[in-house]
Amino acid sequence: MTIANSRTLDSLDGRIILALDEDPEASALALSRTLGVARNTVHARLARLERSGALRSFSRRLDPAALGYELMAFLSLEISQTRFGSVESGLAAIPEVIEVHATTGDADLMAKVVARGTSDLYRITNQILEIDGIQRTSTAISVMELMPPRYDGLISRLSEQESAASS
């Protein structure tokens, strides 16, 4: 689920999320004490953030290498536009396909894939090519993650902007 717009989160939401980054196991009571906000307010905010999709599943934090998937690759996919539904469901059925984006440019889709090694990547790529509607793939193997996904700077900016506006 995607967030409709950036106005979904406010300064308090940002402060709650940053506090959870510091202590992922913090209870609503602990967060309320840390932030100086009523426990019921924190609890309601957390529930709303989960319902809206702003807080994603805990498993997204997992390093695929911990599961034995040491290789990461990005596949550019050219698809038959009339087969988008079968392509989407076919990709979703492959556990090693961990992310897919519709893109502009030469490729129609960009898929982030994890594999146990190059021969496993070859197997996964062939499985993808068997999906009805996939016309061609191009693969780029990640040799090193230079910067993992990060959002704390954006969240801090939100908190600072909202705090400055109320001053």
N, CA and C of each residue as an Amber inpcrd file, in Angstrom:
protein
   501
   0.8520000  -1.1800000   0.0000000   0.0000000   0.0000000   0.0000000
   0.8900000   1.2320000   0.0000000   0.5610000   2.2050000  -0.8100000
   1.3440000   3.4320000  -0.8570000   0.6120000   4.5520000  -0.1470000
   1.3690000   5.4910000   0.3170000   0.8250000   6.6490000   1.0140000
   0.3250000   7.6410000  -0.0300000  -0.8590000   8.1900000   0.1800000
  -1.4740000   9.0950000  -0.8000000  -0.6270000  10.3380000  -1.0400000
  -0.1250000  10.9450000   0.0160000   0.7220000  12.1340000  -0.1560000
   1.5670000  12.3410000   1.0900000   2.5060000  13.2720000   1.0180000
   3.4270000  13.4950000   2.1230000   2.7420000  14.1110000   3.3390000
   1.5360000  14.6450000   3.2060000   0.8180000  15.2380000   4.3260000
   0.2650000  14.1810000   5.2830000   0.3970000  12.9220000   4.9420000
  -0.0950000  11.8580000   5.7960000   0.6670000  11.8340000   7.1190000
   1.9620000  12.1830000   7.0830000   2.7830000  12.1730000   8.2880000
   2.9970000  13.5970000   8.7870000   3.0240000  13.7420000  10.0980000
   3.3290000  15.0480000  10.6660000   4.5290000  14.9230000  11.6010000
   4.8400000  15.9980000  12.2580000   6.0110000  16.0620000  13.1260000
   5.9910000  14.9880000  14.2130000   4.8500000  14.7970000  14.8580000
   4.7720000  13.7870000  15.9090000   4.9850000  12.3880000  15.3400000
   4.3880000  12.1100000  14.1710000   4.6240000  10.8120000  13.5260000
   6.1170000  10.6180000  13.2990000   6.7790000  11.6520000  12.8030000
   8.2110000  11.5800000  12.5570000   8.9970000  11.3130000  13.8260000
   8.6350000  11.9850000  14.8950000   9.3240000  11.7780000  16.1730000
   9.1150000  10.3560000  16.6880000   7.9110000   9.8210000  16.5110000
   7.6230000   8.4430000  16.9370000   8.4780000   7.4650000  16.1330000
   8.5450000   7.6590000  14.8200000   9.3090000   6.7510000  13.9590000
  10.7980000   6.8220000  14.2920000  11.3270000   8.0190000  14.5030000
  12.7400000   8.1440000  14.8750000  13.0180000   7.4810000  16.2240000
  12.0840000   7.6000000  17.1640000  12.2440000   6.9480000  18.4690000
  12.2230000   5.4340000  18.3150000  11.3980000   4.9280000  17.4020000
  11.3740000   3.4830000  17.1390000  12.6610000   3.0180000  16.4680000
  13.2630000   3.8650000  15.6470000  14.5640000   3.5300000  15.0650000
  15.6070000   3.3500000  16.1590000  15.5520000   4.2140000  17.1710000
  16.5060000   4.1200000  18.2750000  16.2340000   2.9140000  19.1600000
  14.9660000   2.5640000  19.3420000  14.5920000   1.4270000  20.1870000
  13.4000000   0.7140000  19.5570000  13.6590000  -0.2300000  18.6160000
  12.5740000  -0.8940000  17.8960000  11.6100000  -1.6860000  18.7840000
  12.0310000  -2.0230000  19.9910000  11.1840000  -2.8100000  20.8780000
  10.4290000  -1.9470000  21.8880000  10.5160000  -0.6340000  21.7440000
   9.8720000   0.2720000  22.7010000   8.3550000   0.0980000  22.6710000
   7.7620000   0.0750000  23.8380000   6.3010000   0.0020000  23.9520000
   5.7150000   1.3940000  23.7510000   4.4110000   1.4440000  23.5800000
   3.7350000   2.7330000  23.4590000   3.9700000   3.5630000  24.7170000
   3.9900000   2.9140000  25.8680000   4.2300000   3.6310000  27.1250000
   5.6430000   4.2140000  27.1410000   6.6350000   3.4240000  26.7570000
   8.0190000   3.9190000  26.7310000   8.1590000   5.0650000  25.7380000
   7.5330000   4.9370000  24.5710000   7.5890000   6.0120000  23.5800000
   6.9250000   7.2800000  24.1150000   5.7930000   7.1190000  24.8010000
   5.0940000   8.2980000  25.3250000   5.9620000   9.0240000  26.3500000
   6.6820000   8.2660000  27.1630000   7.5670000   8.9000000  28.1600000
   8.7430000   9.5830000  27.4730000   9.3240000   8.9230000  26.4780000
  10.4640000   9.4980000  25.7550000  10.0730000  10.7930000  25.0540000
   8.8830000  10.7960000  24.4500000   8.4540000  11.9280000  23.6310000
   7.6360000  12.9690000  24.3910000   7.2270000  12.6380000  25.6190000
   6.4140000  13.5700000  26.3930000   5.0090000  13.7140000  25.8250000
   4.4490000  12.6030000  25.3680000   3.1230000  12.5810000  24.7470000
   2.2970000  11.5030000  25.4460000   0.9920000  11.6730000  25.5070000
   0.1120000  10.6900000  26.1480000   0.2280000   9.3150000  25.4680000
   0.2010000   8.2690000  26.2840000   0.3170000   6.8980000  25.7690000
  -0.7680000   6.5900000  24.7470000  -2.0010000   7.0200000  25.0160000
  -3.0970000   6.7650000  24.0710000  -2.8510000   7.4480000  22.7260000
  -2.2380000   8.6240000  22.7570000  -1.9140000   9.3320000  21.5190000
  -0.8910000   8.5350000  20.7180000   0.1580000   8.0550000  21.3750000
   1.1840000   7.2590000  20.6930000   0.5690000   5.9860000  20.1370000
  -0.2390000   5.3260000  20.9480000  -0.8830000   4.0760000  20.5010000
  -1.7660000   4.3270000  19.2710000  -2.5550000   5.3810000  19.3040000
  -3.4310000   5.7050000  18.1700000  -2.6150000   6.0670000  16.9280000
  -1.5350000   6.8050000  17.1130000  -0.6770000   7.1680000  15.9750000
  -0.0410000   5.9290000  15.3590000   0.4640000   5.0300000  16.1860000
   1.0800000   3.8010000  15.6660000   0.0660000   2.9720000  14.8860000
  -1.1400000   2.8640000  15.4150000  -2.1920000   2.1060000  14.7240000
  -2.5190000   2.7490000  13.3790000  -2.6120000   4.0800000  13.3490000
  -2.9070000   4.7730000  12.0910000  -1.7740000   4.6010000  11.0880000
  -0.5270000   4.6820000  11.5530000   0.6250000   4.5130000  10.6650000
   0.6510000   3.1120000  10.0550000   0.2820000   2.1180000  10.8450000
   0.2320000   0.7420000  10.3280000  -0.9160000   0.5780000   9.3370000
  -2.0990000   1.0790000   9.6870000  -3.2660000   0.9670000   8.7920000
  -3.0240000   1.6550000   7.4520000  -2.3800000   2.7950000   7.4810000
  -2.1750000   3.5740000   6.2610000  -1.0720000   2.9990000   5.3740000
  -0.2570000   2.1040000   5.9260000   0.8510000   1.5510000   5.1580000
   2.1330000   2.3500000   5.3210000   2.1030000   3.4090000   6.1330000
   3.3140000   4.2040000   6.3510000   4.3830000   3.3710000   7.0530000
   3.9750000   2.5380000   7.9990000   4.8900000   1.6000000   8.6420000
   4.7230000   0.2600000   7.9490000   5.7740000  -0.1920000   7.3420000
   5.7270000  -1.4480000   6.5910000   6.0960000  -2.6120000   7.4930000
   6.0130000  -3.8070000   6.9470000   6.2600000  -5.0070000   7.7350000
   7.6980000  -5.0590000   8.2600000   7.8450000  -5.6730000   9.3900000
   9.1430000  -5.7950000  10.0510000  10.1480000  -6.5430000   9.1750000
   9.6830000  -7.5030000   8.3720000  10.5870000  -8.3170000   7.5560000
  11.3490000  -7.4930000   6.5260000  10.8940000  -6.3010000   6.1990000
  11.6060000  -5.4500000   5.2320000  12.9520000  -4.9870000   5.7670000
  13.1760000  -5.1150000   7.0520000  14.4430000  -4.7170000   7.6580000
  15.4920000  -5.8160000   7.5640000  15.0810000  -7.0010000   7.2090000
  15.9680000  -8.1550000   7.1940000  16.9890000  -8.0700000   6.0660000
  18.2330000  -8.4140000   6.3510000  19.2800000  -8.4850000   5.3320000
  19.1430000  -9.8360000   4.6350000  18.9150000  -9.8580000   3.3060000
  18.7460000 -11.1290000   2.5870000  19.9350000 -12.0850000   2.7570000
  21.1270000 -11.5430000   2.9860000  22.3030000 -12.3950000   3.1910000
  22.1320000 -13.2810000   4.4270000  21.3740000 -12.8090000   5.4210000
  21.1250000 -13.6070000   6.6230000  20.3030000 -14.8550000   6.3050000
  19.6030000 -14.8280000   5.1680000  18.8170000 -15.9860000   4.7240000
  19.5820000 -16.8300000   3.7040000  20.8350000 -16.4500000   3.4250000
  21.6450000 -17.1830000   2.4680000  21.6170000 -16.6060000   1.0570000
  20.9630000 -15.4690000   0.8850000  20.8830000 -14.8210000  -0.4270000
  21.9150000 -13.6950000  -0.4800000  23.1430000 -14.0700000  -0.8120000
  24.2700000 -13.1360000  -0.7810000  24.3570000 -12.2680000  -2.0350000
  23.7240000 -12.6900000  -3.1210000  23.8140000 -11.9640000  -4.3820000
  22.5460000 -11.1570000  -4.6110000  22.7290000  -9.9070000  -5.0230000
  21.5910000  -9.0520000  -5.3580000  21.7720000  -8.5860000  -6.7940000
  20.6830000  -8.5750000  -7.5450000  20.7380000  -8.1320000  -8.9370000
  19.5050000  -7.3020000  -9.2480000  19.6520000  -6.4920000 -10.2860000
  18.5600000  -5.6680000 -10.7720000  18.2880000  -6.0900000 -12.2080000
  17.0470000  -6.4730000 -12.4750000  16.6680000  -6.9240000 -13.8070000
  15.7660000  -5.8950000 -14.4640000  16.1810000  -5.4220000 -15.6090000
  15.3330000  -4.5700000 -16.4360000  14.4760000  -5.5100000 -17.2700000
  13.1680000  -5.3180000 -17.2300000  12.2510000  -6.2190000 -17.9180000
  11.4660000  -5.4730000 -18.9800000  11.4720000  -6.0220000 -20.1680000
  10.5950000  -5.5280000 -21.2270000   9.4190000  -6.4810000 -21.2800000
   8.2120000  -5.8990000 -21.2670000   7.0140000  -6.7440000 -21.2150000
   6.0580000  -6.3890000 -22.3460000   5.1820000  -7.3430000 -22.6180000
   4.0660000  -7.0990000 -23.5230000   3.0160000  -6.3510000 -22.7180000
   2.6600000  -5.1560000 -23.1520000   1.7440000  -4.3130000 -22.3830000
   0.3830000  -4.9620000 -22.1660000  -0.0030000  -5.8580000 -23.0500000
  -1.3100000  -6.5150000 -22.9130000  -1.2720000  -7.6470000 -21.8930000
  -0.1000000  -7.9750000 -21.3910000   0.0550000  -9.0930000 -20.4490000
   0.4950000  -8.6250000 -19.0670000   0.2510000  -7.3670000 -18.7490000
   0.7470000  -6.8130000 -17.4910000   0.2660000  -7.6230000 -16.2850000
  -0.9970000  -8.0170000 -16.2610000  -1.5350000  -8.7630000 -15.1220000
  -0.8270000 -10.0790000 -14.8990000  -0.5640000 -10.8270000 -15.9710000
   0.1260000 -12.1100000 -15.8250000   1.5790000 -11.9010000 -15.4130000
   2.1860000 -10.8070000 -15.8880000   3.5630000 -10.5120000 -15.4970000
   3.6140000 -10.1850000 -14.0110000   2.7120000  -9.3430000 -13.5620000
   2.6890000  -8.9500000 -12.1500000   2.4770000 -10.1620000 -11.2410000
   1.5180000 -11.0020000 -11.5590000   1.2710000 -12.1790000 -10.7130000
   2.3980000 -13.1980000 -10.8320000   2.9800000 -13.3180000 -12.0170000
   4.1080000 -14.2460000 -12.1960000   5.3180000 -13.8280000 -11.3770000
   5.6250000 -12.5360000 -11.3670000   6.7500000 -12.0420000 -10.5740000
   6.4750000 -12.2060000  -9.0780000   5.2460000 -11.9520000  -8.6770000
   4.8760000 -12.0750000  -7.2590000   5.0010000 -13.5110000  -6.7630000
   4.9150000 -14.4750000  -7.6720000   4.9940000 -15.8890000  -7.2940000
   6.4380000 -16.3600000  -7.0930000   7.4160000 -15.5350000  -7.4140000
   8.8270000 -15.9100000  -7.2660000   9.3730000 -15.2220000  -6.0130000
   9.6390000 -15.9760000  -4.9390000  10.0620000 -15.3560000  -3.6760000
  11.3380000 -14.5330000  -3.7740000  12.2220000 -14.8770000  -4.6880000
  13.4870000 -14.1600000  -4.8130000  13.3290000 -12.7850000  -5.4550000
  12.1830000 -12.5310000  -6.0680000  11.8800000 -11.1930000  -6.5850000
  11.3410000 -10.4130000  -5.3980000  12.1640000  -9.4940000  -4.8820000
  11.7960000  -8.8300000  -3.6300000  11.2410000  -7.4280000  -3.8160000
  11.3460000  -6.9010000  -5.0420000  10.8350000  -5.5560000  -5.2930000
  10.6680000  -5.3800000  -6.7980000   9.6230000  -4.6960000  -7.2170000
   9.3900000  -4.4210000  -8.6370000   8.8470000  -3.0010000  -8.7690000
   9.3960000  -2.2710000  -9.7370000   8.9450000  -0.9130000 -10.0160000
   8.6390000  -0.7760000 -11.4930000   7.5520000  -0.0880000 -11.8350000
   7.2920000   0.3210000 -13.2090000   8.1990000   1.5150000 -13.4720000
   8.8750000   1.5190000 -14.6210000   9.8700000   2.5550000 -14.8920000
   9.6570000   3.2100000 -16.2470000  10.3250000   4.3280000 -16.4350000
  10.3900000   4.9660000 -17.7400000  11.6940000   4.5300000 -18.3950000
  11.8420000   4.8270000 -19.6590000  13.0790000   4.4780000 -20.3490000
  12.9320000   3.2040000 -21.1550000  14.0400000   2.5210000 -21.3750000
  14.0440000   1.3240000 -22.2140000  13.2890000   0.1560000 -21.6000000
  13.3480000   0.0240000 -20.2960000  12.6770000  -1.0920000 -19.6270000
  11.2900000  -0.6620000 -19.1530000  10.3910000  -1.6180000 -19.0740000
   9.0530000  -1.3530000 -18.5490000   9.0090000  -1.5200000 -17.0360000
   9.7660000  -2.5100000 -16.5490000   9.8150000  -2.8060000 -15.1240000
  11.2550000  -2.9840000 -14.6860000  11.5170000  -2.6700000 -13.4150000
  12.8100000  -2.9460000 -12.8020000  12.5390000  -3.8440000 -11.6040000
  13.1740000  -5.0160000 -11.6070000  12.9720000  -5.9740000 -10.5210000
  14.2570000  -6.1140000  -9.7210000  14.1180000  -6.0700000  -8.4130000
  15.2420000  -6.3250000  -7.5100000  15.1220000  -7.7790000  -7.0860000
  16.1940000  -8.5270000  -7.3110000  16.1830000  -9.9740000  -7.1130000
  17.3460000 -10.3630000  -6.2100000  17.1250000 -11.3330000  -5.3410000
  18.2040000 -11.9000000  -4.5390000  18.4000000 -13.3530000  -4.9500000
  19.6580000 -13.8080000  -4.8290000  19.9830000 -15.1820000  -5.2140000
  21.1090000 -15.6890000  -4.3200000  21.2550000 -17.0020000  -4.2980000
  22.3080000 -17.6180000  -3.4840000  23.6610000 -17.5710000  -4.1890000
  23.6630000 -17.3210000  -5.4760000  24.8860000 -17.2420000  -6.2650000
  24.5200000 -17.0450000  -7.7270000  25.5190000 -17.0680000  -8.5970000
  25.2580000 -16.8090000 -10.0100000  24.4280000 -17.9080000 -10.6770000
  24.6500000 -19.1570000 -10.3060000  23.8400000 -20.2270000 -10.9170000
  22.3890000 -20.1220000 -10.4460000  22.1800000 -19.7050000  -9.2130000
  20.8230000 -19.5000000  -8.7100000  20.1730000 -18.3150000  -9.4260000
  20.9490000 -17.2650000  -9.6710000  20.4330000 -16.1190000 -10.4200000
  20.0330000 -16.5460000 -11.8330000  20.8160000 -17.4220000 -12.4410000
  20.4970000 -17.9380000 -13.7770000  19.1450000 -18.6700000 -13.7440000
  18.9320000 -19.4850000 -12.7000000  17.6600000 -20.2080000 -12.5360000
  16.5000000 -19.2260000 -12.3940000  16.6820000 -18.2190000 -11.5630000
  15.6230000 -17.2330000 -11.3140000  15.3170000 -16.4460000 -12.5860000
  16.3540000 -16.0380000 -13.2910000  16.1620000 -15.2930000 -14.5410000
  15.3850000 -16.1260000 -15.5550000  15.7180000 -17.4070000 -15.6690000
  14.9690000 -18.2860000 -16.5830000  13.5240000 -18.4530000 -16.1360000
  13.3060000 -18.5060000 -14.8340000  11.9370000 -18.5930000 -14.3060000
  11.1620000 -17.3260000 -14.6750000  11.8080000 -16.1930000 -14.5970000
  11.1700000 -14.9300000 -14.9700000  10.8560000 -14.9070000 -16.4570000
  11.7950000 -15.3880000 -17.2670000  11.5840000 -15.4020000 -18.7200000
  10.4330000 -16.3140000 -19.1380000  10.0810000 -17.2820000 -18.3010000
   8.9660000 -18.1810000 -18.6000000   7.6060000 -17.5430000 -18.3310000
   7.5820000 -16.4040000 -17.6670000   6.3200000 -15.7250000 -17.3580000
   5.7290000 -15.1910000 -18.6570000   4.4590000 -15.5000000 -18.8630000
   3.7520000 -15.0270000 -20.0520000   3.7220000 -13.5060000 -20.0560000
   4.3200000 -12.8980000 -21.0790000   4.3410000 -11.4480000 -21.2010000
   5.7230000 -10.8460000 -21.0390000   6.6700000 -11.5870000 -20.4880000
   8.0480000 -11.1020000 -20.3960000   8.6940000 -11.3230000 -21.7560000
   9.1830000 -10.2590000 -22.3550000   9.7990000 -10.3720000 -23.6740000
  11.3160000 -10.4690000 -23.5960000  11.9110000  -9.6940000 -22.6790000
  13.3640000  -9.6980000 -22.5790000  13.7780000  -9.1730000 -21.2140000
  14.9490000  -9.6320000 -20.7590000  15.5190000  -9.1350000 -19.5040000
  16.9470000  -8.6770000 -19.7380000  17.3970000  -7.8020000 -18.8850000
  18.7960000  -7.3820000 -18.8510000  19.1730000  -7.3290000 -17.3710000
  20.2980000  -7.9290000 -17.0300000  20.6590000  -8.0880000 -15.6240000
  21.9040000  -7.2950000 -15.2570000  21.8400000  -6.6130000 -14.1250000
  23.0030000  -5.9520000 -13.5310000  23.1660000  -6.5090000 -12.1260000
  24.3320000  -7.0670000 -11.8430000  24.6010000  -7.6390000 -10.5250000
  25.2010000  -6.5690000  -9.6220000  24.6910000  -6.4660000  -8.4180000
  25.2340000  -5.5350000  -7.4290000  26.4930000  -6.1590000  -6.8410000
  27.5990000  -5.4370000  -6.9040000  28.8420000  -5.9610000  -6.3340000
  29.0420000  -5.4880000  -4.8950000  28.3700000  -4.3800000  -4.5140000
  28.4690000  -3.8860000  -3.1480000  27.3720000  -2.8590000  -2.8990000
  26.7400000  -2.9520000  -1.7470000  25.7500000  -1.9490000  -1.3650000
  26.4930000  -0.7820000  -0.7290000  26.5310000   0.3310000  -1.4390000
  27.2360000   1.5060000  -0.9320000  26.4110000   2.2880000   0.0730000
  25.0840000   2.2940000  -0.1080000  24.1970000   3.0080000   0.7970000
  22.8820000   2.2400000   0.8820000  22.5920000   1.6640000   2.0280000
  21.3130000   0.9660000   2.1650000  20.1570000   1.9650000   2.1760000
  18.9260000   1.4750000   1.9740000  17.7800000   2.4000000   2.0380000
  17.7960000   3.1430000   3.3720000  17.5050000   4.4320000   3.2980000
  17.5320000   5.2540000   4.5140000  16.4440000   6.3130000   4.4200000
  15.8110000   6.5700000   5.5390000  14.7260000   7.5480000   5.5730000
  14.8580000   8.5020000   6.7460000  15.8110000   8.2570000   7.6300000
  15.9050000   9.0650000   8.8480000  16.1340000  10.5430000   8.5580000
  16.9020000  10.8780000   7.5150000  17.1120000  12.2780000   7.1610000
  15.8260000  12.9610000   6.7350000  15.0050000  12.2440000   5.9650000
  13.7170000  12.7910000   5.5250000  12.7640000  12.9710000   6.7040000
  12.7880000  12.0010000   7.6100000  11.9140000  12.0710000   8.7810000
  12.3530000  13.2120000   9.6960000  13.6690000  13.3570000   9.8730000
  14.1820000  14.4610000  10.6930000  13.7970000  15.8020000  10.0910000
  13.9030000  15.9100000   8.7660000  13.5170000  17.1650000   8.0940000
  12.0510000  17.4740000   8.3510000  11.1770000  16.4570000   8.2550000
   9.7580000  16.6470000   8.5260000   9.5490000  17.1580000   9.9440000
  10.1940000  16.5090000  10.9040000  10.0550000  16.9110000  12.3100000
  10.5300000  18.3440000  12.5090000  11.6550000  18.7080000  11.8780000
  12.2050000  20.0560000  12.0250000  11.3080000  21.0980000  11.3680000
  10.7750000  20.7980000  10.1840000   9.9090000  21.7440000   9.4870000
   8.6460000  22.0220000  10.2730000   8.0370000  20.9710000  10.7860000
   6.7990000  21.1260000  11.5510000   7.0740000  21.8650000  12.8670000
   8.2210000  21.5670000  13.5000000   8.5480000  22.2360000  14.7620000
   8.8270000  23.7050000  14.5190000   9.5380000  24.0190000  13.4270000
   9.8540000  25.4170000  13.1010000   8.5760000  26.1900000  12.7730000
   7.6280000  25.5430000  12.1030000   6.3700000  26.2060000  11.7320000
   5.5380000  26.5500000  12.9630000   5.6480000  25.7230000  14.0140000
   4.8390000  25.9800000  15.2050000   5.5250000  26.9490000  16.1600000
   6.7910000  27.3170000  15.8900000   7.5220000  28.2460000  16.7740000
   7.1820000  29.6820000  16.4840000
